[in-house]
GROMACS .gro file of C-alpha atoms in nm:
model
  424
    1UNK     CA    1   1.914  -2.038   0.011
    2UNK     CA    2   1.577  -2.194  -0.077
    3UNK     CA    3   1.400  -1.988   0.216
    4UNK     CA    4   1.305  -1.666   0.014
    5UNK     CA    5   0.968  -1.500  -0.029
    6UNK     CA    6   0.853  -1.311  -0.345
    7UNK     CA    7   1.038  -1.072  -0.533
    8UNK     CA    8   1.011  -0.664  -0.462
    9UNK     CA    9   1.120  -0.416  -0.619
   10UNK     CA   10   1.224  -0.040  -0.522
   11UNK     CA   11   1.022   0.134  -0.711
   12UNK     CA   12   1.096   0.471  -0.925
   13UNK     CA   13   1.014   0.771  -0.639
   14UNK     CA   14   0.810   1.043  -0.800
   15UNK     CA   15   0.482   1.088  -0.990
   16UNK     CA   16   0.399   0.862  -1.280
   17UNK     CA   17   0.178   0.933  -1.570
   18UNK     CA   18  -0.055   0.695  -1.744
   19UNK     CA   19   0.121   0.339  -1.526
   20UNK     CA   20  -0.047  -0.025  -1.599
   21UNK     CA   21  -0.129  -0.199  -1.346
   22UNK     CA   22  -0.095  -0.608  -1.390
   23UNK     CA   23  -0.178  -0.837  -1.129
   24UNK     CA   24  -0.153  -1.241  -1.161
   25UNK     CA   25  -0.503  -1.368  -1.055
   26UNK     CA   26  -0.487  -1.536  -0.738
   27UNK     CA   27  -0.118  -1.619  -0.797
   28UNK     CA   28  -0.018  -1.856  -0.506
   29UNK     CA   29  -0.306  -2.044  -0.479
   30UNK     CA   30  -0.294  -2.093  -0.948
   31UNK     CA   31   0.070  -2.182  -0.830
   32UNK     CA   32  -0.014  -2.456  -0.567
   33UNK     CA   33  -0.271  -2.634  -0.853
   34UNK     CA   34  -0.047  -2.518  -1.157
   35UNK     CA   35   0.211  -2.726  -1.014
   36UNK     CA   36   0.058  -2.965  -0.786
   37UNK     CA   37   0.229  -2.809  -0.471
   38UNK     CA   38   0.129  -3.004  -0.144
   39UNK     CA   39   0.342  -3.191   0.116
   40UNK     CA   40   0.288  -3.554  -0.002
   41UNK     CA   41   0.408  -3.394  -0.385
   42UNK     CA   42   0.717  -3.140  -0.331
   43UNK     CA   43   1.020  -3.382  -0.271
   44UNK     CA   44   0.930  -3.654  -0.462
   45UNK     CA   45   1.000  -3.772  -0.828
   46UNK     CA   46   0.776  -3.962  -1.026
   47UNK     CA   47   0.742  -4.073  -1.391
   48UNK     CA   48   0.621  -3.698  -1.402
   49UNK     CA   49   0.834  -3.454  -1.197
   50UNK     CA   50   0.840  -3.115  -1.236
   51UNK     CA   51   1.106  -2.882  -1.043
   52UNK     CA   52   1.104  -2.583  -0.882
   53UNK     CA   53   1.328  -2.290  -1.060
   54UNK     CA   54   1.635  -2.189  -0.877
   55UNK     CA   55   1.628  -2.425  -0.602
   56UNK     CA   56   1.582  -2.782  -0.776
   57UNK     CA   57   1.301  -2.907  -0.545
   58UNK     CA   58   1.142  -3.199  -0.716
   59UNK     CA   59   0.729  -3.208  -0.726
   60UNK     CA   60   0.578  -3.524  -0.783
   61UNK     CA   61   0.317  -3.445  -1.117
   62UNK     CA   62   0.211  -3.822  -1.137
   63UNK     CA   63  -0.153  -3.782  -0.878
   64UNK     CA   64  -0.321  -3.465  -0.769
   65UNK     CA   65  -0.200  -3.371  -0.429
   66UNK     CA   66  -0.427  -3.289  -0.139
   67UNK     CA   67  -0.393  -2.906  -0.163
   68UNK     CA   68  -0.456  -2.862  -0.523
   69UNK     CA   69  -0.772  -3.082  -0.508
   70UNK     CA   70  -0.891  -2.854  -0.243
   71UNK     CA   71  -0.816  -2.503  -0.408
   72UNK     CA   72  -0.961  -2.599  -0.716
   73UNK     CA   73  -1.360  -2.573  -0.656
   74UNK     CA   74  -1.209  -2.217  -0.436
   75UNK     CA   75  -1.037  -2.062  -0.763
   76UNK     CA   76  -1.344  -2.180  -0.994
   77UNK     CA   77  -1.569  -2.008  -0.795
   78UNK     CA   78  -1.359  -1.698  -0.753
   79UNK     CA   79  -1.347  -1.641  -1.117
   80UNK     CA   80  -1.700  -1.673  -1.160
   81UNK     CA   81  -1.746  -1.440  -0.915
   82UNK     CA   82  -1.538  -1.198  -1.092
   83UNK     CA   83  -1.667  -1.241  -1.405
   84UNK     CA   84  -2.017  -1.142  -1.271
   85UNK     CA   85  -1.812  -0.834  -1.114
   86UNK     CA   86  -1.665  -0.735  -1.425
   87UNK     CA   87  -1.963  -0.785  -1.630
   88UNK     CA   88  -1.872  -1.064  -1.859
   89UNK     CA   89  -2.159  -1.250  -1.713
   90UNK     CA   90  -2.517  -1.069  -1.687
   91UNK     CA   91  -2.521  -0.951  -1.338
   92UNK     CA   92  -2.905  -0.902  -1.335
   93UNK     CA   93  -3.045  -1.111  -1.021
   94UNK     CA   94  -2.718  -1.101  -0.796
   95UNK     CA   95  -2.752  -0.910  -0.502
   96UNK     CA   96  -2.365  -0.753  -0.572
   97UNK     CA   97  -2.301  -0.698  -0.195
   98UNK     CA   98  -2.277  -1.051  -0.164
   99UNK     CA   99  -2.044  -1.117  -0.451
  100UNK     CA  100  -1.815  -0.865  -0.382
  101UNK     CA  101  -1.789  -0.998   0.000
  102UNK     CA  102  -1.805  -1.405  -0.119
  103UNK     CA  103  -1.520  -1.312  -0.369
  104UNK     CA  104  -1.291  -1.113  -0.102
  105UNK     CA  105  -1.377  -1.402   0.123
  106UNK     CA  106  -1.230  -1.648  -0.152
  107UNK     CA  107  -0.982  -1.435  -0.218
  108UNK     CA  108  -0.865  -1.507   0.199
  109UNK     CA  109  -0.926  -1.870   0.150
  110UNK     CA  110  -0.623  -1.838  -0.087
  111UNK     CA  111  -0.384  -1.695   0.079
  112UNK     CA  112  -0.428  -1.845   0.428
  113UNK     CA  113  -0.404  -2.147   0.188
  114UNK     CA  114  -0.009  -2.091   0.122
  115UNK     CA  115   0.030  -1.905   0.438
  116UNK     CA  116  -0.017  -2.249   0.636
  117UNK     CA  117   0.222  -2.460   0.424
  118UNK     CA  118   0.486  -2.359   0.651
  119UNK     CA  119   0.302  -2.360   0.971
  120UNK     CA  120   0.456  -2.617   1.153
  121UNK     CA  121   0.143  -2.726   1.323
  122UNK     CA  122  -0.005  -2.779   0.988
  123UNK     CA  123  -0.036  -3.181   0.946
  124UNK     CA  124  -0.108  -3.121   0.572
  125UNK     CA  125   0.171  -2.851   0.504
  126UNK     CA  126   0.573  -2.886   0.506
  127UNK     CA  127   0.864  -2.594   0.505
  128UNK     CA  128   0.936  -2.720   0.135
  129UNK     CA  129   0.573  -2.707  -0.021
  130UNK     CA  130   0.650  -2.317   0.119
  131UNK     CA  131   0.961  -2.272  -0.050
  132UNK     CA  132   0.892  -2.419  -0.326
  133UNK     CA  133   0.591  -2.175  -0.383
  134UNK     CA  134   0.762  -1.907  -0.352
  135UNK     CA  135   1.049  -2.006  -0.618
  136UNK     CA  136   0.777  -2.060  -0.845
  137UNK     CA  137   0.654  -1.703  -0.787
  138UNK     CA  138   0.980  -1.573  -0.808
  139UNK     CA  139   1.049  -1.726  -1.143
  140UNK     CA  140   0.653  -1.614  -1.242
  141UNK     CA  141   0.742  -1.226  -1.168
  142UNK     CA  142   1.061  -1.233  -1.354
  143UNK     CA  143   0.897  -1.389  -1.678
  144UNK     CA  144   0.646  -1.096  -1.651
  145UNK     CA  145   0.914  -0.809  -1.572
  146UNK     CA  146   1.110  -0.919  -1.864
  147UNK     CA  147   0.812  -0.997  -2.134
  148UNK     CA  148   0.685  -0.643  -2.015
  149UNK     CA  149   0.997  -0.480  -2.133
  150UNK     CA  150   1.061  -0.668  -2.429
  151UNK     CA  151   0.749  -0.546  -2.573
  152UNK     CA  152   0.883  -0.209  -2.477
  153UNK     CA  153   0.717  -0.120  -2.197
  154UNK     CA  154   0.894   0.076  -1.850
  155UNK     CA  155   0.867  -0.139  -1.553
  156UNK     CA  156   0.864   0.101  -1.267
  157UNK     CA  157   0.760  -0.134  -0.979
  158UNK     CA  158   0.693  -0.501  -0.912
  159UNK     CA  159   0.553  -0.662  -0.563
  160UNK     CA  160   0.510  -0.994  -0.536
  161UNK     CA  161   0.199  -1.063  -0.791
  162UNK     CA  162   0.186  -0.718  -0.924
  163UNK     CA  163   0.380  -0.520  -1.200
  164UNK     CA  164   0.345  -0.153  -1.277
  165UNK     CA  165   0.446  -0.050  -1.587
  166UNK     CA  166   0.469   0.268  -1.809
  167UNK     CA  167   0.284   0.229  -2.080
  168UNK     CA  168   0.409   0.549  -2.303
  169UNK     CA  169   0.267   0.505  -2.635
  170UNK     CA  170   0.194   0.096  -2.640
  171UNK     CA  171  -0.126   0.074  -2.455
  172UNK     CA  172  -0.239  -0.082  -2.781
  173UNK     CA  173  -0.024  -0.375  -2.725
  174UNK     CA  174  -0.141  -0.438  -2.408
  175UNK     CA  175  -0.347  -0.726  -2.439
  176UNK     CA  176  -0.052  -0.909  -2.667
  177UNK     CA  177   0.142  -0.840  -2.348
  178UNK     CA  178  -0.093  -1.033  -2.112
  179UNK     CA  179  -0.102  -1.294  -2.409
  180UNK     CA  180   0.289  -1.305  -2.437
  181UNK     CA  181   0.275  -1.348  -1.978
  182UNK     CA  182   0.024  -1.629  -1.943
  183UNK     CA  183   0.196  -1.817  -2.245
  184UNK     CA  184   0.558  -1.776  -2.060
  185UNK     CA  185   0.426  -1.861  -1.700
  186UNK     CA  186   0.094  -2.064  -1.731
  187UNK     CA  187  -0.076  -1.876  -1.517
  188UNK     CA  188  -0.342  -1.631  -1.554
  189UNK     CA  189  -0.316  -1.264  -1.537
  190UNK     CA  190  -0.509  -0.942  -1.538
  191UNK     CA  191  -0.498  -0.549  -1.624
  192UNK     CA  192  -0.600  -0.433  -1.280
  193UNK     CA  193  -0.641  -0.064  -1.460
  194UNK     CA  194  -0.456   0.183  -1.625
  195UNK     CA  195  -0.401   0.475  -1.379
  196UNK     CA  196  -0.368   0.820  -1.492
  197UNK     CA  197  -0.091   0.902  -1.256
  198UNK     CA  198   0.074   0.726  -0.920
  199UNK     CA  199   0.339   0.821  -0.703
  200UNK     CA  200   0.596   0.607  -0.553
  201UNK     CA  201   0.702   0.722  -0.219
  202UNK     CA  202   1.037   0.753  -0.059
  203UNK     CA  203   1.197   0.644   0.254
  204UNK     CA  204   1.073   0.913   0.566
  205UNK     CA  205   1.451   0.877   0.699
  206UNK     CA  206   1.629   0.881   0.350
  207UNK     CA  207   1.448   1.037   0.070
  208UNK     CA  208   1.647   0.876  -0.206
  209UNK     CA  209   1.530   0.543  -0.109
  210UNK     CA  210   1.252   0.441  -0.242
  211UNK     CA  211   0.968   0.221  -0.025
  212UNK     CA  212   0.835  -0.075  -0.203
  213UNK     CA  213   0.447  -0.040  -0.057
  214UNK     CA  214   0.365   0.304  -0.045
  215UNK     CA  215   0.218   0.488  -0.319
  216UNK     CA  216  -0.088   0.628  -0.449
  217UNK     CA  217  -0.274   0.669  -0.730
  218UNK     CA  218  -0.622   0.710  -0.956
  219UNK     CA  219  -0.728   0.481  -1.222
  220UNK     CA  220  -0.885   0.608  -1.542
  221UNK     CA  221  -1.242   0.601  -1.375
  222UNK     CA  222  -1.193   0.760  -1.098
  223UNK     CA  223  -1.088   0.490  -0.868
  224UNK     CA  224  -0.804   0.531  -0.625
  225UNK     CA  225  -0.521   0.333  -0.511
  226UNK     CA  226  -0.351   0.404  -0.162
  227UNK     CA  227  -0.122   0.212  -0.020
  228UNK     CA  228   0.109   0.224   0.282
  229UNK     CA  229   0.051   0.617   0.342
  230UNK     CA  230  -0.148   0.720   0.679
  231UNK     CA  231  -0.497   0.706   0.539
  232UNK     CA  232  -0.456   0.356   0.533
  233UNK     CA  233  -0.242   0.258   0.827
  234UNK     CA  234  -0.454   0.144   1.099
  235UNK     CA  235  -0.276   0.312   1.334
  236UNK     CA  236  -0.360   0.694   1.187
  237UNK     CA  237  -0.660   0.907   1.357
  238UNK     CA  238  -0.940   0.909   1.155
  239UNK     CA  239  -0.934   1.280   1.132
  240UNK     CA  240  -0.502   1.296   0.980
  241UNK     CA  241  -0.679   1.001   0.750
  242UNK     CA  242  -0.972   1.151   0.591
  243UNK     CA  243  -0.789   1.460   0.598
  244UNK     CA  244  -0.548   1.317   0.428
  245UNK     CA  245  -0.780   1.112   0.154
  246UNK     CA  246  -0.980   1.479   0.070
  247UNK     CA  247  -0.651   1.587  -0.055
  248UNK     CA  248  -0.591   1.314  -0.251
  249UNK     CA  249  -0.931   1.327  -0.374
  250UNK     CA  250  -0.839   1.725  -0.515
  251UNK     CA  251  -0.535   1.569  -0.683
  252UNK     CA  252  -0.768   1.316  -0.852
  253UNK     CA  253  -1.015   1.538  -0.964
  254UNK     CA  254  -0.795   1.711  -1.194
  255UNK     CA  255  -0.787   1.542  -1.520
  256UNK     CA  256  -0.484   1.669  -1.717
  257UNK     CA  257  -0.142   1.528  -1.538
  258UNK     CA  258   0.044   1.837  -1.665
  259UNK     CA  259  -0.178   2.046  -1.448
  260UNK     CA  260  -0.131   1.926  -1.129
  261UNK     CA  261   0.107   2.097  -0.951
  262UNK     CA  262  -0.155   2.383  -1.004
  263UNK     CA  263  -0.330   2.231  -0.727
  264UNK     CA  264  -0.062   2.302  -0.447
  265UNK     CA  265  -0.162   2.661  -0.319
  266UNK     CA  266  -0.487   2.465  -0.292
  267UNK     CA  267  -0.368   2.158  -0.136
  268UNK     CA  268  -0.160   2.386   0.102
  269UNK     CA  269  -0.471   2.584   0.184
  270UNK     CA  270  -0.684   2.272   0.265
  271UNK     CA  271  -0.379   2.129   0.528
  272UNK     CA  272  -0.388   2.474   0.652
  273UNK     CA  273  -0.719   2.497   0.771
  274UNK     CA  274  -0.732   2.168   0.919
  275UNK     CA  275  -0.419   2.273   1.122
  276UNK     CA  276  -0.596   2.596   1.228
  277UNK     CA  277  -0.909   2.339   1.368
  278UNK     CA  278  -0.668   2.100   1.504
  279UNK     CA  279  -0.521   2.410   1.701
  280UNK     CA  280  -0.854   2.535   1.810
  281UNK     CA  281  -0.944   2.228   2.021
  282UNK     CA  282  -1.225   2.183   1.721
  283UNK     CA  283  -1.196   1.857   1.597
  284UNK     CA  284  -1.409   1.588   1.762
  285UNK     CA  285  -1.242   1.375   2.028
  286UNK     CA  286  -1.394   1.003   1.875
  287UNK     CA  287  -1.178   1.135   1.542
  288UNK     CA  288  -0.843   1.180   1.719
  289UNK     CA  289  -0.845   0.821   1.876
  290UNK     CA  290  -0.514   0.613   1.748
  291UNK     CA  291  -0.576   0.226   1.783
  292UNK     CA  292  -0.224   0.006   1.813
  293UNK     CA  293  -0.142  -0.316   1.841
  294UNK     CA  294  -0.002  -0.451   2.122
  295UNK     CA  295   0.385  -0.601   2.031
  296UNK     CA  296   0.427  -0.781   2.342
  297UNK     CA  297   0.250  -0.845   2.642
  298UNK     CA  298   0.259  -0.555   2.921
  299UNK     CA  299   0.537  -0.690   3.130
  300UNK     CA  300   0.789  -0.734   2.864
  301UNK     CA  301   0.821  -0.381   2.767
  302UNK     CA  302   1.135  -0.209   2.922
  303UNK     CA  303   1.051   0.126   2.776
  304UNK     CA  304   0.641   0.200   2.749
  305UNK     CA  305   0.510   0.280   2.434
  306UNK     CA  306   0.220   0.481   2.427
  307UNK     CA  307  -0.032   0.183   2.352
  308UNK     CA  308   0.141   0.037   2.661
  309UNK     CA  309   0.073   0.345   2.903
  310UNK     CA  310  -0.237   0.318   2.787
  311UNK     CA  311  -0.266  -0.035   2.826
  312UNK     CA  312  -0.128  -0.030   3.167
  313UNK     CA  313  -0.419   0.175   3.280
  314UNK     CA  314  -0.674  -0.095   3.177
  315UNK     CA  315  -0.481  -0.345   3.376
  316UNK     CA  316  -0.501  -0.144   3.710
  317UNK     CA  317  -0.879  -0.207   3.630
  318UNK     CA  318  -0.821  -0.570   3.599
  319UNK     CA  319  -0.856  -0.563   3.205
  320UNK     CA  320  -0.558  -0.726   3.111
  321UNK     CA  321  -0.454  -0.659   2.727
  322UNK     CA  322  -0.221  -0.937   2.569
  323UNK     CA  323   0.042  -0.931   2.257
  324UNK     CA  324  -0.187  -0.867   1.945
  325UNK     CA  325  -0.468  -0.754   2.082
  326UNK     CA  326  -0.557  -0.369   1.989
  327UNK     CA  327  -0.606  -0.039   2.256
  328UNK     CA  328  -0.746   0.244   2.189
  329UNK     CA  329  -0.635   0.615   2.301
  330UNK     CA  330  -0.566   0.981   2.293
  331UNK     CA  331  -0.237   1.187   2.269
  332UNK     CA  332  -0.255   1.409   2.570
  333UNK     CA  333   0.013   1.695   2.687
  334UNK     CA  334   0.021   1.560   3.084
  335UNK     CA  335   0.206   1.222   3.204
  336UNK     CA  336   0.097   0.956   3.090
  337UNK     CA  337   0.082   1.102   2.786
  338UNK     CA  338  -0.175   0.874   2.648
  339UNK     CA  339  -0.481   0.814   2.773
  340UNK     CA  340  -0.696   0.485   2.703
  341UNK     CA  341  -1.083   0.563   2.613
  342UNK     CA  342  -1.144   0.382   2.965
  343UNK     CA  343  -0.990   0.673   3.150
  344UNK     CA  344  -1.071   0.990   2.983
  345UNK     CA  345  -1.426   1.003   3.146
  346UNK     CA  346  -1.243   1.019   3.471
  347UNK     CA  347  -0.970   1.306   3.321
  348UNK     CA  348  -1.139   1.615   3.373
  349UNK     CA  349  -0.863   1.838   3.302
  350UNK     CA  350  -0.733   1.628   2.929
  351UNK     CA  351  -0.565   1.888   2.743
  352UNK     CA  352  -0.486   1.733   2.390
  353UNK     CA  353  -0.132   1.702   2.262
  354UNK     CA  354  -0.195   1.900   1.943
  355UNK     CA  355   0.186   1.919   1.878
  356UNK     CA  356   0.167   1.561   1.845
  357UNK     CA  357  -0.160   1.536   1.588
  358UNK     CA  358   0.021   1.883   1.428
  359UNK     CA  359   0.349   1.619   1.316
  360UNK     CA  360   0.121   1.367   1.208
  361UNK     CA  361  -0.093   1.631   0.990
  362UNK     CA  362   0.273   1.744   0.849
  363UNK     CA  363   0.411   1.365   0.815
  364UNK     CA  364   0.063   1.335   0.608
  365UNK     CA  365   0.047   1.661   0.406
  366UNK     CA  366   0.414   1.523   0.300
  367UNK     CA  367   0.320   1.247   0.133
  368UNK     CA  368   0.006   1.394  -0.087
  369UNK     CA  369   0.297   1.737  -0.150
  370UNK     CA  370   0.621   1.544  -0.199
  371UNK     CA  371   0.564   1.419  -0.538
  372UNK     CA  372   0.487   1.761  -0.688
  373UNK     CA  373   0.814   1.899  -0.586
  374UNK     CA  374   0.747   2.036  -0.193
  375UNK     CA  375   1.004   1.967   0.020
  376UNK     CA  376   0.886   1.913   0.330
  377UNK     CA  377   1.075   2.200   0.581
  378UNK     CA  378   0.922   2.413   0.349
  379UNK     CA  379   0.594   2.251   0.386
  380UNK     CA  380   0.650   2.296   0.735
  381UNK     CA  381   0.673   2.662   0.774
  382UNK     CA  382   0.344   2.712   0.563
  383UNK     CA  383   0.158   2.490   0.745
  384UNK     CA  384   0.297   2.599   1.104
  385UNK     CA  385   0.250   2.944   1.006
  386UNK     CA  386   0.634   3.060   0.929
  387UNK     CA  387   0.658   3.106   0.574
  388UNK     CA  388   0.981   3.117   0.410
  389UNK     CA  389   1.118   3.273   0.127
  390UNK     CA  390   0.895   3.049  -0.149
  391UNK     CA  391   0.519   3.058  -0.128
  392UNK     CA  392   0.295   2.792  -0.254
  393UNK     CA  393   0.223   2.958  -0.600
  394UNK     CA  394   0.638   2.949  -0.639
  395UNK     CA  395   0.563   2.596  -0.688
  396UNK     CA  396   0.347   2.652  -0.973
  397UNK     CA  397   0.518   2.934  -1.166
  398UNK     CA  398   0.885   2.894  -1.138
  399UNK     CA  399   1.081   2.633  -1.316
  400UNK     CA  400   1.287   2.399  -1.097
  401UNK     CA  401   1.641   2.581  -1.190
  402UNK     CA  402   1.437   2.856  -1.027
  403UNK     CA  403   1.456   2.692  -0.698
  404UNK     CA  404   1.747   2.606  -0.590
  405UNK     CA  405   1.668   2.303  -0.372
  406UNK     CA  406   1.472   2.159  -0.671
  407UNK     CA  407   1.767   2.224  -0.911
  408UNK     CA  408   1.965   1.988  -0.687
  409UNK     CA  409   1.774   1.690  -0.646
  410UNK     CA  410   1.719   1.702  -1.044
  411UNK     CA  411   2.047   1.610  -1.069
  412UNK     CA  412   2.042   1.275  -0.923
  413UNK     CA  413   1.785   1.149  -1.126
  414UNK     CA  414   1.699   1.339  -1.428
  415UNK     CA  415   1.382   1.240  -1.622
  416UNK     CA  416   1.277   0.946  -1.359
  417UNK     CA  417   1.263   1.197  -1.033
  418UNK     CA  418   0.937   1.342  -0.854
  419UNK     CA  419   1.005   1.699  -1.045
  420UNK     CA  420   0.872   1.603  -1.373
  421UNK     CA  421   0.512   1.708  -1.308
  422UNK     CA  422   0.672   2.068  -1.318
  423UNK     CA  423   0.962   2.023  -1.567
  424UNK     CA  424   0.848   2.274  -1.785
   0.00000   0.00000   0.00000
């Protein structure tokens, strides 16, 4: 029962305007000092015990444990690292390179920090200290969720340090709400950003559930937020990624949120194109290369991925590849079906699986359209080239109870549902 991690939320699918983002600062590491978390502390009462919400573990407050004493110096740097970043500190004689890398860096430091309290090699760490940090952030996140909406604010998502929230017409009490957190949870927090829009992304096999880590978004200056979605899995071709980003990059250029589904005859048109390059054997062959990790070593697949074809052609060279390690290759149309970058030099008849890269183009184009009311067979048949009966500017000018399959999926979630860009 004690063996949880931190709390997630499913967020609200659909496009969001004007969404808070609050992060704790460092929270598991401010957790681990906070509450003097370390092996020789959790378990153990003293004149001073403090214990850990919702599963009772005592933690010894009467001496500084091990792991505090080390993370302090680590956070006290980090924040004065991000007060130079921020500007709260003059930043004139920093070379800013280094501070942004030395703070990331930090930033590592913490979380390998609470990552190794349950290693069981760790001679300083124990199963409990674990558990007992992630109670603590449990409890933390909660405190936060419900002082957000007390103050009258819309929670829409909340992972693990972060919370999302509508703001609606309160941004002024913002900074009260920050206030009203650090005072419930002792523990410092920050507005990451306000961002003029994000959208939370469903489930690719269900599209009424929701998927906690993938979404994306633009703050107020500019700055983008993107995670889970194929630009940012490792795993994408760099050409379906930037691809993907440009569009992303159209969305964010347009300033008024009521305005954006005027974009989709042009976001349609820019997937187009690249389909039409993609098709004519024109995109370069360094920006179609997927790299995968390896699941297991070579010998204990019973079905071959494609890494693993791949894989297996670097071990008939003697280059073995092991469980975690990452290979490099092509989608091609001919068995093996994947080639690594080791044996196309010798392939001198590679034709390109473009049906492949085509799906992963659509799976993309999906994710940037889905949120402005596209569903995605229809997506299909204007990017493949077989239009239906809507065209892209349908999207624009008709209401929703002017499209039938829009109509629909308003009525499981009126108000809260990835239609309300074009509700009017």
């Amino acid at each position: 029962a004690a063996d949880n991690g931190g709390v997630i939320f499913k967020p609200l699918v659909g496009l969001h305007p004007n969404v808070a983002e609050i992060d704790f600062f460092s929270m598991y590491p401010h957790i681990m000092t906070t509450w003097n978390i370390s092996a020789e502390t959790v378990g153990v009462s003293g004149k001073h015990t403090r214990w850990a919400p919702g599963i009772g573990t005592a933690i010894n407050q009467d001496h500084s444990g091990i792991v505090a004493e080390i993370l302090k110096p680590i956070l006290a740097k980090r924040q004065a690292l991000k007060d130079i970043l921020e500007g709260q500190v003059d930043k004139q004689g920093y070379d800013l390179d280094y501070v942004k890398t030395a703070y990331e860096f930090l930033k590592g430091l913490g979380w390998v920090s609470y990552g190794y309290q349950g290693f069981s090699g760790n001679r300083i760490g124990s199963i409990e200290a674990h558990e007992a940090i992630n109670a603590v952030s449990r409890d933390v996140i909660l405190h936060a969720k419900e002082a957000a909406e007390e103050a009258g604010f819309e929670v829409l998502h909340l992972y693990v340090d972060s919370l999302f929230a509508s703001i609606g017409a309160h941004e002024a009490r913002l900074p009260d709400l920050l206030a009203e957190i650090k005072q419930r949870t002792g523990l410092k927090i920050d507005l990451e950003g306000i961002l003029r829009w994000i959208a939370f992304l469903p489930s690719k096999q269900n599209p009424l559930v929701p998927v906690p880590n993938c979404y994306f978004g633009v703050f107020r200056d500019g700055e983008l937020k993107c995670r889970g979605i194929m630009a940012r899995r490792g795993d994408s071709p760099p050409f379906i990624a930037e691809v993907q980003m440009e569009a992303i990059r159209v969305l964010a250029s347009e300033p008024d949120f009521d305005k954006l589904p005027n974009l989709i005859p042009k976001l349609v048109r820019l997937f187009q194109h690249n389909y039409r390059i993609l098709q004519g054997n024109e995109v370069e062959l360094p920006r179609l290369v997927i790299s995968q990790t390896l699941s297991r070593n070579l010998e204990d697949f019973t079905v071959l991925s494609a890494a693993a074809r791949a894989a297996s052609q670097l071990a008939k060279d003697r280059t073995t590849l092991r469980a975690g390690q990452t290979i490099d290759f092509v989608r091609v149309k001919e068995p093996p079906y994947a080639l690594s970058l080791h044996s196309i030099e010798a392939e001198k008849h590679m034709e390109i699986d473009t049906a492949w890269y085509a799906e992963q183009l659509l799976r993309a184009a999906d994710e940037v359209l889905y949120s402005l009311g596209v569903p995605r067979e229809v997506l299909r048949g204007w990017l493949f080239g077989k239009p239906g009966y809507w065209t892209p500017e349908d999207y624009v000018n008709k209401t929703p109870a002017e499209l039938p399959l829009l109509a629909q999926i308003a009525k499981y979630s009126p108000e809260k549902n990835r239609i309300r860009a074009i509700a009017k």
